[in-house]
Structures are given as structure tokens and as C-alpha cells.
Short mmCIF file of C-alpha atoms in Angstrom, two decimals:
data_model
loop_
_atom_site.label_atom_id
_atom_site.label_comp_id
_atom_site.label_asym_id
_atom_site.label_seq_id
_atom_site.Cartn_x
_atom_site.Cartn_y
_atom_site.Cartn_z
CA MET A 12 -70.99 22.21 334.61
CA SER A 13 -68.18 20.04 335.96
CA LEU A 14 -65.03 19.10 334.16
CA THR A 15 -66.10 15.49 333.80
CA PRO A 16 -65.14 14.91 330.16
CA THR A 17 -67.84 14.44 327.55
CA ARG A 18 -65.21 13.03 325.23
CA LEU A 19 -61.98 11.08 325.50
CA LEU A 20 -59.35 13.61 326.54
CA SER A 21 -55.95 13.63 324.92
CA PRO A 22 -52.87 13.43 327.16
CA ALA A 23 -52.33 17.17 326.67
CA ASP A 24 -55.94 17.92 327.69
CA GLN A 25 -55.61 15.68 330.71
CA GLU A 26 -52.53 17.63 331.78
CA ARG A 27 -54.40 20.92 331.28
CA ARG A 28 -57.30 19.62 333.37
CA ARG A 29 -54.96 18.77 336.23
CA GLY A 30 -53.43 22.24 336.04
CA LEU A 31 -56.88 23.87 335.98
CA ARG A 32 -58.02 21.93 339.04
CA THR A 33 -54.86 22.92 340.89
CA MET A 34 -55.35 26.62 340.15
CA LYS A 35 -59.03 26.42 341.09
CA GLY A 36 -57.96 24.96 344.42
CA VAL A 37 -55.43 27.76 344.93
CA ALA A 38 -58.02 30.47 344.11
CA LEU A 39 -60.61 28.84 346.39
CA GLY A 40 -58.01 28.50 349.12
CA ALA A 41 -57.27 32.23 348.91
CA LEU A 42 -61.00 32.98 349.32
CA VAL A 43 -61.30 30.62 352.30
CA PHE A 44 -58.19 32.18 353.84
CA MET A 45 -59.73 35.65 353.51
CA ALA A 46 -63.00 34.42 355.04
CA VAL A 47 -61.19 32.88 358.04
CA LEU A 48 -59.08 36.01 358.42
CA PHE A 49 -62.21 38.18 358.28
CA ALA A 50 -63.99 36.09 360.91
CA PHE A 51 -60.99 36.16 363.25
CA SER A 52 -60.34 39.91 362.91
CA PHE A 53 -64.05 40.75 363.18
CA ALA A 54 -64.34 38.77 366.41
CA PHE A 55 -61.30 40.31 368.12
CA GLN A 56 -61.11 43.83 366.66
CA GLN A 57 -62.72 45.31 369.79
CA ASP A 58 -59.87 43.94 371.88
CA VAL A 59 -57.17 44.65 369.29
CA PRO A 60 -58.09 47.81 367.31
CA ALA A 61 -55.37 47.15 364.72
CA LEU A 62 -57.32 44.08 363.61
CA ALA A 63 -59.85 46.49 362.04
CA TYR A 64 -57.35 47.03 359.23
CA VAL A 65 -56.99 43.27 358.81
CA ARG A 66 -60.80 42.95 358.75
CA ALA A 67 -61.05 45.62 356.02
CA ALA A 68 -58.37 43.91 353.94
CA ALA A 69 -60.01 40.51 354.36
CA GLU A 70 -63.42 41.94 353.52
CA GLY A 71 -62.08 43.55 350.32
CA GLY A 72 -60.28 40.33 349.44
CA MET A 73 -63.48 38.30 349.76
CA VAL A 74 -65.41 40.80 347.66
CA GLY A 75 -62.71 40.79 344.95
CA ALA A 76 -62.48 36.98 344.99
CA LEU A 77 -66.24 36.52 344.75
CA ALA A 78 -66.59 39.14 341.99
CA ASP A 79 -63.86 37.59 339.89
CA TRP A 80 -65.17 34.09 340.57
CA PHE A 81 -68.54 35.23 339.24
CA ALA A 82 -66.93 36.87 336.17
CA VAL A 83 -64.80 33.85 335.30
CA THR A 84 -67.59 31.34 335.94
CA ALA A 85 -70.05 33.38 333.89
CA LEU A 86 -67.91 32.84 330.81
CA PHE A 87 -68.46 29.08 330.87
CA ARG A 88 -71.69 28.40 332.82
CA HIS A 89 -74.42 29.85 335.00
CA PRO A 90 -72.97 30.60 338.47
CA LEU A 91 -74.47 28.20 341.02
CA GLY A 92 -76.73 26.94 338.21
CA ILE A 93 -78.84 30.11 338.36
CA PRO A 94 -79.75 31.34 334.81
CA ILE A 95 -78.66 34.91 335.44
CA PRO A 96 -78.76 37.06 332.26
CA HIS A 97 -75.47 37.45 330.40
CA THR A 98 -73.90 34.37 331.98
CA ALA A 99 -72.81 31.09 330.30
CA ILE A 100 -71.54 33.34 327.52
CA ILE A 101 -69.46 30.80 325.59
CA PRO A 102 -72.08 28.00 325.27
CA SER A 103 -74.94 30.43 324.56
CA ARG A 104 -73.05 32.62 322.09
CA LYS A 105 -70.83 29.94 320.56
CA ASP A 106 -71.97 30.51 316.97
CA GLU A 107 -71.65 34.28 317.26
CA ILE A 108 -68.14 33.89 318.67
CA GLY A 109 -67.23 31.63 315.75
CA ARG A 110 -68.57 34.14 313.21
CA THR A 111 -66.74 37.00 314.91
CA LEU A 112 -63.51 35.03 315.00
CA GLY A 113 -63.89 34.10 311.33
CA GLU A 114 -64.53 37.72 310.36
CA PHE A 115 -61.52 38.84 312.38
CA VAL A 116 -59.23 36.34 310.68
CA GLU A 117 -60.63 37.28 307.26
CA THR A 118 -60.27 41.05 307.69
CA GLU A 119 -57.01 41.17 309.64
CA PHE A 120 -54.97 38.19 308.46
CA LEU A 121 -56.31 37.07 305.07
CA ARG A 122 -55.62 40.35 303.32
CA ALA A 123 -53.63 40.59 300.11
CA ASP A 124 -51.29 43.29 301.47
CA VAL A 125 -50.59 41.32 304.66
CA VAL A 126 -49.85 38.10 302.79
CA ARG A 127 -47.69 39.85 300.18
CA ALA A 128 -45.71 41.76 302.82
CA LYS A 129 -45.00 38.55 304.72
CA LEU A 130 -44.01 36.54 301.64
CA ASP A 131 -41.84 39.39 300.29
CA GLN A 132 -39.78 39.13 303.48
CA THR A 133 -39.34 35.37 303.07
CA ALA A 134 -36.74 33.84 300.76
CA ILE A 135 -39.08 31.06 299.69
CA ALA A 136 -37.11 29.70 296.75
CA ALA A 137 -33.75 29.85 298.53
CA ARG A 138 -35.07 28.03 301.59
CA LEU A 139 -36.84 25.45 299.46
CA GLY A 140 -33.72 24.93 297.37
CA GLU A 141 -31.50 24.56 300.43
CA TRP A 142 -33.87 21.99 301.90
CA LEU A 143 -34.44 20.13 298.63
CA SER A 144 -30.75 19.96 297.67
CA ALA A 145 -30.13 17.55 300.55
CA PRO A 146 -30.47 14.02 299.10
CA VAL A 147 -32.33 12.75 302.16
CA HIS A 148 -35.02 15.41 301.67
CA ALA A 149 -35.20 14.80 297.92
CA GLU A 150 -35.66 11.08 298.59
CA ARG A 151 -38.45 11.87 301.03
CA VAL A 152 -40.25 14.05 298.47
CA ALA A 153 -39.78 11.38 295.79
CA ALA A 154 -41.11 8.71 298.14
CA GLU A 155 -44.20 10.73 299.05
CA ALA A 156 -44.82 11.60 295.40
CA SER A 157 -44.45 7.92 294.48
CA VAL A 158 -47.01 6.92 297.10
CA MET A 159 -49.46 9.52 295.80
CA ALA A 160 -48.89 8.54 292.17
CA GLY A 161 -49.26 4.85 293.01
CA SER A 162 -52.51 5.53 294.87
CA VAL A 163 -53.87 7.43 291.88
CA LEU A 164 -52.90 4.63 289.49
CA ARG A 165 -54.52 1.97 291.68
CA ALA A 166 -57.67 4.06 292.02
CA LEU A 167 -58.05 4.33 288.27
CA SER A 168 -60.40 1.85 286.69
CA ASP A 169 -58.69 -0.02 283.86
CA ASP A 170 -61.93 -0.15 281.88
CA ASP A 171 -62.45 3.60 282.31
CA VAL A 172 -58.88 4.35 281.25
CA ARG A 173 -59.22 2.18 278.16
CA ASP A 174 -62.50 3.91 277.31
CA VAL A 175 -60.87 7.34 277.69
CA ILE A 176 -57.90 6.30 275.57
CA GLU A 177 -60.23 4.94 272.90
CA GLU A 178 -62.34 8.12 272.91
CA LEU A 179 -59.26 10.34 272.65
CA ALA A 180 -57.81 8.16 269.91
CA ARG A 181 -61.02 8.26 267.92
CA GLU A 182 -61.42 12.01 268.36
CA HIS A 183 -57.85 13.08 267.64
CA LEU A 184 -56.35 10.15 265.73
CA ILE A 185 -58.98 8.16 263.88
CA ALA A 186 -61.69 10.71 263.09
CA PRO A 187 -59.44 13.12 261.12
CA GLU A 188 -58.68 12.08 257.51
CA TRP A 189 -55.25 10.55 257.10
CA GLY A 190 -55.15 10.53 253.32
CA PRO A 191 -54.45 14.20 252.44
CA PRO A 192 -51.79 14.83 255.13
CA LEU A 193 -50.16 11.46 254.41
CA GLY A 194 -50.15 12.23 250.67
CA GLU A 195 -48.61 15.65 251.32
CA TRP A 196 -45.97 14.07 253.53
CA LEU A 197 -45.22 11.40 250.90
CA GLU A 198 -44.98 14.07 248.19
CA ARG A 199 -42.36 15.98 250.18
CA ILE A 200 -40.37 12.78 250.68
CA ILE A 201 -40.43 12.04 246.93
CA ASP A 202 -39.44 15.60 246.03
CA ALA A 203 -36.50 15.37 248.43
CA GLY A 204 -35.50 11.92 247.11
CA ALA A 205 -35.57 10.59 250.67
CA HIS A 206 -37.33 7.41 249.52
CA HIS A 207 -34.33 6.24 247.49
CA GLY A 208 -32.73 4.85 250.62
CA ALA A 209 -35.80 2.72 251.25
CA VAL A 210 -35.70 1.41 247.67
CA ASP A 211 -32.00 0.58 248.08
CA LEU A 212 -32.74 -1.26 251.30
CA ALA A 213 -35.52 -3.23 249.64
CA ALA A 214 -33.27 -4.18 246.71
CA ASP A 215 -30.46 -5.23 249.05
CA THR A 216 -32.88 -7.30 251.11
CA VAL A 217 -34.26 -9.08 248.03
CA ALA A 218 -30.73 -9.74 246.75
CA ALA A 219 -29.70 -11.24 250.09
CA TRP A 220 -32.81 -13.40 250.15
CA LEU A 221 -32.19 -14.63 246.61
CA ALA A 222 -28.60 -15.52 247.46
CA ALA A 223 -29.73 -17.56 250.47
CA ASN A 224 -32.82 -19.19 248.95
CA LYS A 225 -31.96 -20.53 245.49
CA VAL A 226 -33.67 -23.81 246.34
CA ALA A 227 -36.97 -21.95 246.73
CA PHE A 228 -37.05 -21.44 242.95
CA THR A 229 -37.01 -25.20 242.25
CA GLY A 230 -40.30 -26.02 240.55
CA VAL A 231 -41.65 -22.46 240.63
CA VAL A 232 -42.09 -22.52 236.80
CA SER A 233 -41.08 -26.05 235.77
CA ARG A 234 -43.97 -27.70 237.61
CA ARG A 235 -46.30 -25.91 235.19
CA LEU A 236 -44.57 -27.43 232.13
CA PRO A 237 -46.16 -30.40 230.27
CA PRO A 238 -45.24 -33.84 231.70
CA TRP A 239 -43.46 -34.89 228.53
CA VAL A 240 -40.81 -32.12 228.91
CA PRO A 241 -37.48 -33.70 230.04
CA SER A 242 -36.30 -33.09 233.62
CA VAL A 243 -33.18 -31.42 232.26
CA ALA A 244 -35.42 -28.79 230.73
CA HIS A 245 -37.12 -28.39 234.09
CA ARG A 246 -33.86 -27.59 235.82
CA PHE A 247 -32.85 -25.29 233.00
CA VAL A 248 -36.08 -23.31 233.25
CA ASP A 249 -35.83 -22.97 237.04
CA ASP A 250 -32.18 -21.92 236.89
CA THR A 251 -32.97 -19.42 234.16
CA VAL A 252 -35.77 -17.85 236.19
CA TYR A 253 -33.53 -17.63 239.28
CA ASN A 254 -30.59 -16.17 237.35
CA GLU A 255 -32.82 -13.61 235.67
CA ALA A 256 -34.23 -12.57 239.03
CA VAL A 257 -30.70 -12.18 240.42
CA LYS A 258 -29.61 -10.17 237.37
CA PHE A 259 -32.70 -7.97 237.61
CA VAL A 260 -32.15 -7.17 241.25
CA ALA A 261 -28.44 -6.52 240.66
CA ALA A 262 -29.32 -4.15 237.82
CA VAL A 263 -31.74 -2.28 240.11
CA GLN A 264 -29.02 -2.03 242.74
CA ALA A 265 -26.43 -0.74 240.29
CA ASP A 266 -28.47 1.69 238.20
CA PRO A 267 -30.03 4.73 239.97
CA LYS A 268 -32.04 5.35 236.78
CA HIS A 269 -33.26 1.79 236.37
CA PRO A 270 -36.78 1.55 234.89
CA ALA A 271 -37.95 -0.28 237.99
CA ARG A 272 -36.80 2.63 240.13
CA VAL A 273 -38.48 5.07 237.75
CA ALA A 274 -41.66 2.99 237.92
CA ILE A 275 -41.55 3.05 241.73
CA ASP A 276 -41.04 6.82 241.69
CA GLY A 277 -43.99 7.20 239.34
CA TYR A 278 -46.21 4.96 241.43
CA LEU A 279 -45.35 6.78 244.65
CA GLY A 280 -45.94 10.13 242.96
CA ARG A 281 -49.36 9.04 241.71
CA LEU A 282 -50.17 7.60 245.15
CA ALA A 283 -49.22 10.87 246.85
CA GLY A 284 -51.44 12.83 244.45
CA ASN A 285 -54.38 10.43 244.78
CA LEU A 286 -54.18 10.47 248.57
CA GLN A 287 -54.56 14.24 248.45
CA HIS A 288 -57.07 14.72 245.66
CA ASP A 289 -58.76 11.46 244.60
CA PRO A 290 -61.94 10.79 246.66
CA ALA A 291 -61.93 7.11 245.77
CA THR A 292 -58.35 6.56 246.98
CA ILE A 293 -58.99 8.61 250.09
CA GLY A 294 -62.16 6.61 250.80
CA ARG A 295 -60.40 3.24 250.40
CA PHE A 296 -57.58 4.38 252.65
CA GLU A 297 -60.02 5.57 255.33
CA ASP A 298 -61.94 2.27 255.12
CA ALA A 299 -58.70 0.35 255.61
CA LYS A 300 -57.76 2.58 258.55
CA LEU A 301 -61.12 2.01 260.26
CA ALA A 302 -60.94 -1.73 259.63
CA VAL A 303 -57.55 -1.86 261.36
CA PHE A 304 -58.53 0.24 264.39
CA ASP A 305 -61.91 -1.45 264.80
CA SER A 306 -60.24 -4.83 264.96
CA PRO A 307 -60.86 -6.57 268.32
CA ARG A 308 -57.21 -7.59 268.41
CA VAL A 309 -56.09 -3.95 268.18
CA ARG A 310 -58.35 -3.03 271.11
CA GLU A 311 -57.00 -6.00 273.04
CA LEU A 312 -53.45 -4.90 272.37
CA ALA A 313 -54.30 -1.37 273.56
CA GLY A 314 -55.68 -2.80 276.82
CA GLU A 315 -52.61 -4.99 277.27
CA ALA A 316 -50.36 -1.98 276.66
CA TRP A 317 -52.11 0.01 279.39
CA THR A 318 -51.98 -2.92 281.82
CA THR A 319 -48.29 -3.46 281.13
CA ALA A 320 -47.50 0.24 281.49
CA LYS A 321 -49.49 0.47 284.75
CA THR A 322 -47.81 -2.59 286.23
CA GLY A 323 -44.37 -1.30 285.27
CA LEU A 324 -45.05 2.14 286.74
CA LEU A 325 -46.36 0.71 290.01
CA ARG A 326 -43.32 -1.54 290.32
CA SER A 327 -40.93 1.34 289.63
CA LEU A 328 -42.74 3.70 292.00
CA ALA A 329 -42.65 1.14 294.82
CA ASP A 330 -38.94 0.32 294.43
CA PRO A 331 -36.62 2.97 295.97
CA GLU A 332 -33.77 1.67 293.83
CA SER A 333 -35.66 1.73 290.52
CA GLY A 334 -34.40 3.91 287.71
CA LEU A 335 -37.52 6.04 287.83
CA ARG A 336 -37.12 6.79 291.56
CA ARG A 337 -33.38 7.39 291.24
CA ARG A 338 -33.83 9.80 288.35
CA GLY A 339 -36.61 11.54 290.26
CA VAL A 340 -34.33 12.06 293.28
CA GLU A 341 -31.50 13.32 291.08
CA ALA A 342 -33.85 15.75 289.35
CA LEU A 343 -35.12 17.07 292.69
CA VAL A 344 -31.59 17.56 294.01
CA GLU A 345 -30.65 19.38 290.82
CA ILE A 346 -33.70 21.63 291.13
CA GLY A 347 -32.77 22.35 294.75
CA GLU A 348 -29.21 23.29 293.79
CA ARG A 349 -30.46 25.60 291.05
CA LEU A 350 -32.89 27.25 293.44
CA THR A 351 -30.02 27.79 295.85
CA THR A 352 -27.57 29.32 293.38
CA ASP A 353 -29.61 30.84 290.54
CA ALA A 354 -30.72 34.31 291.65
CA ALA A 355 -32.86 34.89 288.56
CA LEU A 356 -34.69 31.60 289.13
CA GLN A 357 -35.18 32.48 292.79
CA ARG A 358 -36.83 35.76 291.84
CA ARG A 359 -39.13 34.04 289.35
CA VAL A 360 -40.18 31.37 291.85
CA ASP A 361 -40.66 33.87 294.68
CA THR A 362 -42.75 36.10 292.44
CA TRP A 363 -44.84 33.20 291.20
CA VAL A 364 -45.48 31.81 294.70
CA THR A 365 -46.31 35.26 296.10
CA ASP A 366 -48.66 36.13 293.25
CA ALA A 367 -50.37 32.74 293.50
CA ALA A 368 -50.81 33.03 297.28
CA VAL A 369 -52.14 36.59 297.03
CA PHE A 370 -54.57 35.55 294.28
CA LEU A 371 -55.86 32.59 296.29
CA VAL A 372 -56.21 34.64 299.49
CA ASP A 373 -57.87 37.54 297.70
CA ARG A 374 -60.28 35.27 295.84
CA TYR A 375 -61.06 32.67 298.49
CA ARG A 376 -60.39 34.38 301.83
CA HIS A 377 -64.08 34.32 302.75
CA ASP A 378 -64.25 30.60 302.01
CA ILE A 379 -61.08 30.00 304.02
CA ALA A 380 -62.33 32.00 307.00
CA SER A 381 -65.70 30.25 306.82
CA ILE A 382 -63.90 27.05 307.87
CA ILE A 383 -63.60 28.59 311.35
CA THR A 384 -67.24 29.64 311.45
CA ASP A 385 -68.55 26.32 310.14
CA THR A 386 -66.32 24.29 312.46
CA VAL A 387 -67.39 26.22 315.57
CA GLU A 388 -71.07 25.91 314.56
CA ARG A 389 -70.70 22.12 314.36
CA TRP A 390 -69.20 21.90 317.83
CA ASP A 391 -71.40 20.78 320.71
CA PRO A 392 -71.87 23.72 323.16
CA ALA A 393 -70.83 21.65 326.18
CA GLU A 394 -67.79 20.25 324.40
CA THR A 395 -66.84 23.70 323.12
CA THR A 396 -67.04 25.11 326.64
CA GLU A 397 -64.85 22.28 327.91
CA LYS A 398 -62.28 22.77 325.17
CA ILE A 399 -61.96 26.50 325.75
CA GLU A 400 -61.91 26.16 329.55
CA LEU A 401 -59.14 23.57 329.34
CA MET A 402 -57.14 25.89 327.10
CA VAL A 403 -57.49 29.17 329.03
CA GLY A 404 -59.17 28.25 332.31
CA ARG A 405 -55.94 27.87 334.26
CA ASP A 406 -54.84 31.39 333.34
CA LEU A 407 -58.29 32.73 334.20
CA GLN A 408 -57.94 31.35 337.73
CA TYR A 409 -55.07 33.80 338.19
CA ILE A 410 -57.68 36.54 337.71
CA ARG A 411 -59.52 35.18 340.74
CA LEU A 412 -56.30 35.04 342.72
CA ASN A 413 -55.29 38.52 341.62
CA GLY A 414 -58.78 39.77 342.40
CA THR A 415 -58.43 38.46 345.95
CA ILE A 416 -55.10 40.23 346.42
CA VAL A 417 -56.16 43.48 344.74
CA GLY A 418 -59.46 43.45 346.64
CA ALA A 419 -57.61 43.04 349.92
CA LEU A 420 -55.26 45.91 349.13
CA ALA A 421 -58.16 48.08 347.93
CA GLY A 422 -60.17 47.32 351.07
CA LEU A 423 -57.20 48.14 353.28
CA ALA A 424 -56.50 51.37 351.37
CA ILE A 425 -60.14 52.53 351.49
CA PHE A 426 -60.46 51.78 355.21
CA SER A 427 -57.15 53.47 355.97
CA ILE A 428 -58.06 56.61 354.03
CA ALA A 429 -61.55 56.77 355.56
CA HIS A 430 -60.14 56.20 359.08
CA ALA A 431 -57.54 58.90 358.56
CA LEU A 432 -60.06 61.42 357.27
CA LEU A 433 -62.64 60.72 359.97
CA GLY A 434 -60.12 60.22 362.75
#
């Protein structure tokens, strides 16, 4: 198989291919040199006996070069295209190599003791704090988090969100009875006298309204009088009603024990008791609650609230100068400074990260290692062979070159020893 690419090579792969071709040329050149040297020495060794040593060295060099060429070539393809057994190892045993590599990574690297030992030697929290305390890094984290959050918000369906909100509201807010807990809450307020302030506020509000709206009482009662009653009597009746209302409200304001206040206390007390114990009151209150929440306008307002909140969040997340982004950056910087200076916090974070990593590795190491196996299985055999040859092929050509040199030295040594023993 040639190195004509079956895929578009990256610049790095193109550079590796040039280097591989160069080293192949060097290794082939060494073989050709040994062949020429062998031919020359073989032809003239009768005239120059010393050339017999050169012939032996060249012969050993050719044997070593050819043997290593065969070994290197057999890794990637059939030598000379001949389907010799146990050649083209990588394309024919690709899946087995992937499984073996995955098992090796799983058993030797993805072990709890290995991961824990490595993480125990690493000051994770301190390094993270030092990096995060730099404002430029905190801004980068905030920016990336904003992009992720914005993407999530845009991906959410408004209708689905409204449906979820409605379901949660019905399950946790509307379905439970409000009457008994509200009655209990109201009873505690009455017992503590906390409602007196509300009564005072109501009285003050009515008094202020009366002072500013005397004209509103004109004709309130007098228009119901017979037509023959003089107009003076009309004004007198209206003024009397207004003045009595003012006096009544003033009396309520001035007297903490005013009968009106006592009546309000009694009404609220009865209401609190009925909300807790009277089925009829509880039923009417629940009906009113359901009528309010089932109103189309309430649902429309809920949808508008979500749309407004979503729009505001997206705008704040996209603006680097928004209050949300600025506060996020400040919080990240503060966290980084604490991680840098707080030894107790560092220990807690380091322990948490280590325990989490060990748990994940111990529980999912087979799944993690299977990524290698599955990825290699999906690779095309020809493309896999090309990838691996581009990665390590250049270094393997040195084996051919070294084989030529070692073969030459071995051939020379064997011939010299044999010549010395037999001579």
C-alpha cells in the first residue's frame, strides 16, 4: 500500500509524510550502497584479498537491511503484495490491537490508586484559586458560562417552560389546601397583636381620604330624601353624614379599645378559626383560590413574566458590562482568592475533587476505556494503517538503517572470526 492519502491530510500529517519518505529513501540508499559494495568486492576479491572482508560486511549489511525491511513492512502491509502469514499485522488485527490498548489503559492507568496518588500530589484548589483570582481569567470563565447559559435559555421552549411552571405550581402551590395553614398563620398574628398596625394604617388612610374628598359626600344621602324637603336640609344631612364619618374614624384612631377595633379583632379571630376548622369556609376559600389561578389572565401574566425574565437574562448574559456579569466576575475572583489563602477550604476542595475523580474512574473506567476500543473498531483498516505509519513510520525506518549497519558489522565479525580460526 502506498502513502497516497485516502483522506485529506492535515499540515502536521503532510510534514510527517515528507519525513517518512526521506527516511525511506535513506534506508533504501543504504541497502543499494551495500549491494554495490558487495558486487564490487565480490568481483575483485581474487585480485585484492582484503576485499573479502568488505564483501562479508556488505553481504551482512544486505541481509540485515532486507530482514528489517521485511519486519517493518510486515507491520503495515504484505511485503511485495504477497499474502505471507503474519504480515499486514496492523490492518488485519486492528480491532484486537484496539481492545488490547483499551484493556491496558483500563488496568494500568484508570485505577483508583493511580488516580488518587496523582491527585494527592497535585494542589488542585491552590492552582485553581491562583488562576481564577486573576480578573482576566475570571472574566473568561464568566463569559463562557454566560454563553452556555444563554444557549440553554434559547434552547428551552417557552411553551414547555410555561407548562412545567404550571404543573409545579399546581402540584406544590395550588393543590395543597390554603385554608388551615392560612388560618393558623392569621391566628398567630392576632395573638401577637401584629394586625393592629394594619388597622391603624387603614384608619389613617380612610381619614386622609375623608379630608381630601368632602365633596364626594354631596348627595350621598340627600338625594334619597323626598323632593319637598328644602335644599338647606339636603346640605345639612350631607354635612352631618360627613362629619359623623370623620368623627367615627377619628375615634377609631384615638381609642385602641374602640368597638370597631374590637369588632375587627372578633371577625379576624372567627375567620382564623373557620379557615382551620369550618369545612364550608375552607371550601369557599379553595373555590376562590381555584377561580383566581384558573383565570386566563393569570396564565397570561405567568407567560409574560417568564418571557420578560428570559429576555432580561439573555440581555444581561450577553452584555459584559451588565450587573449580572460584573457580579459574576467579582464572585469568581473572590472564590479564587479564598482558594488561594484558605488552607481549610483548599483541603475540602482537594478532597472532594479527588474523591469524585476516584469514584468516577472506579465506576466508569471500563466505559471510559471502551472509547478507545470503539473508536479503533470504527476506523477504516487502510486509514488506520496510514495514521499509524505516519506517526511512527519515520522512526521505524531507523530500524532498517540500523539493521544495515549492524548486519554489516556482524557479517564482518563472523567472517573475521571464521577466517582466523580456519586460517
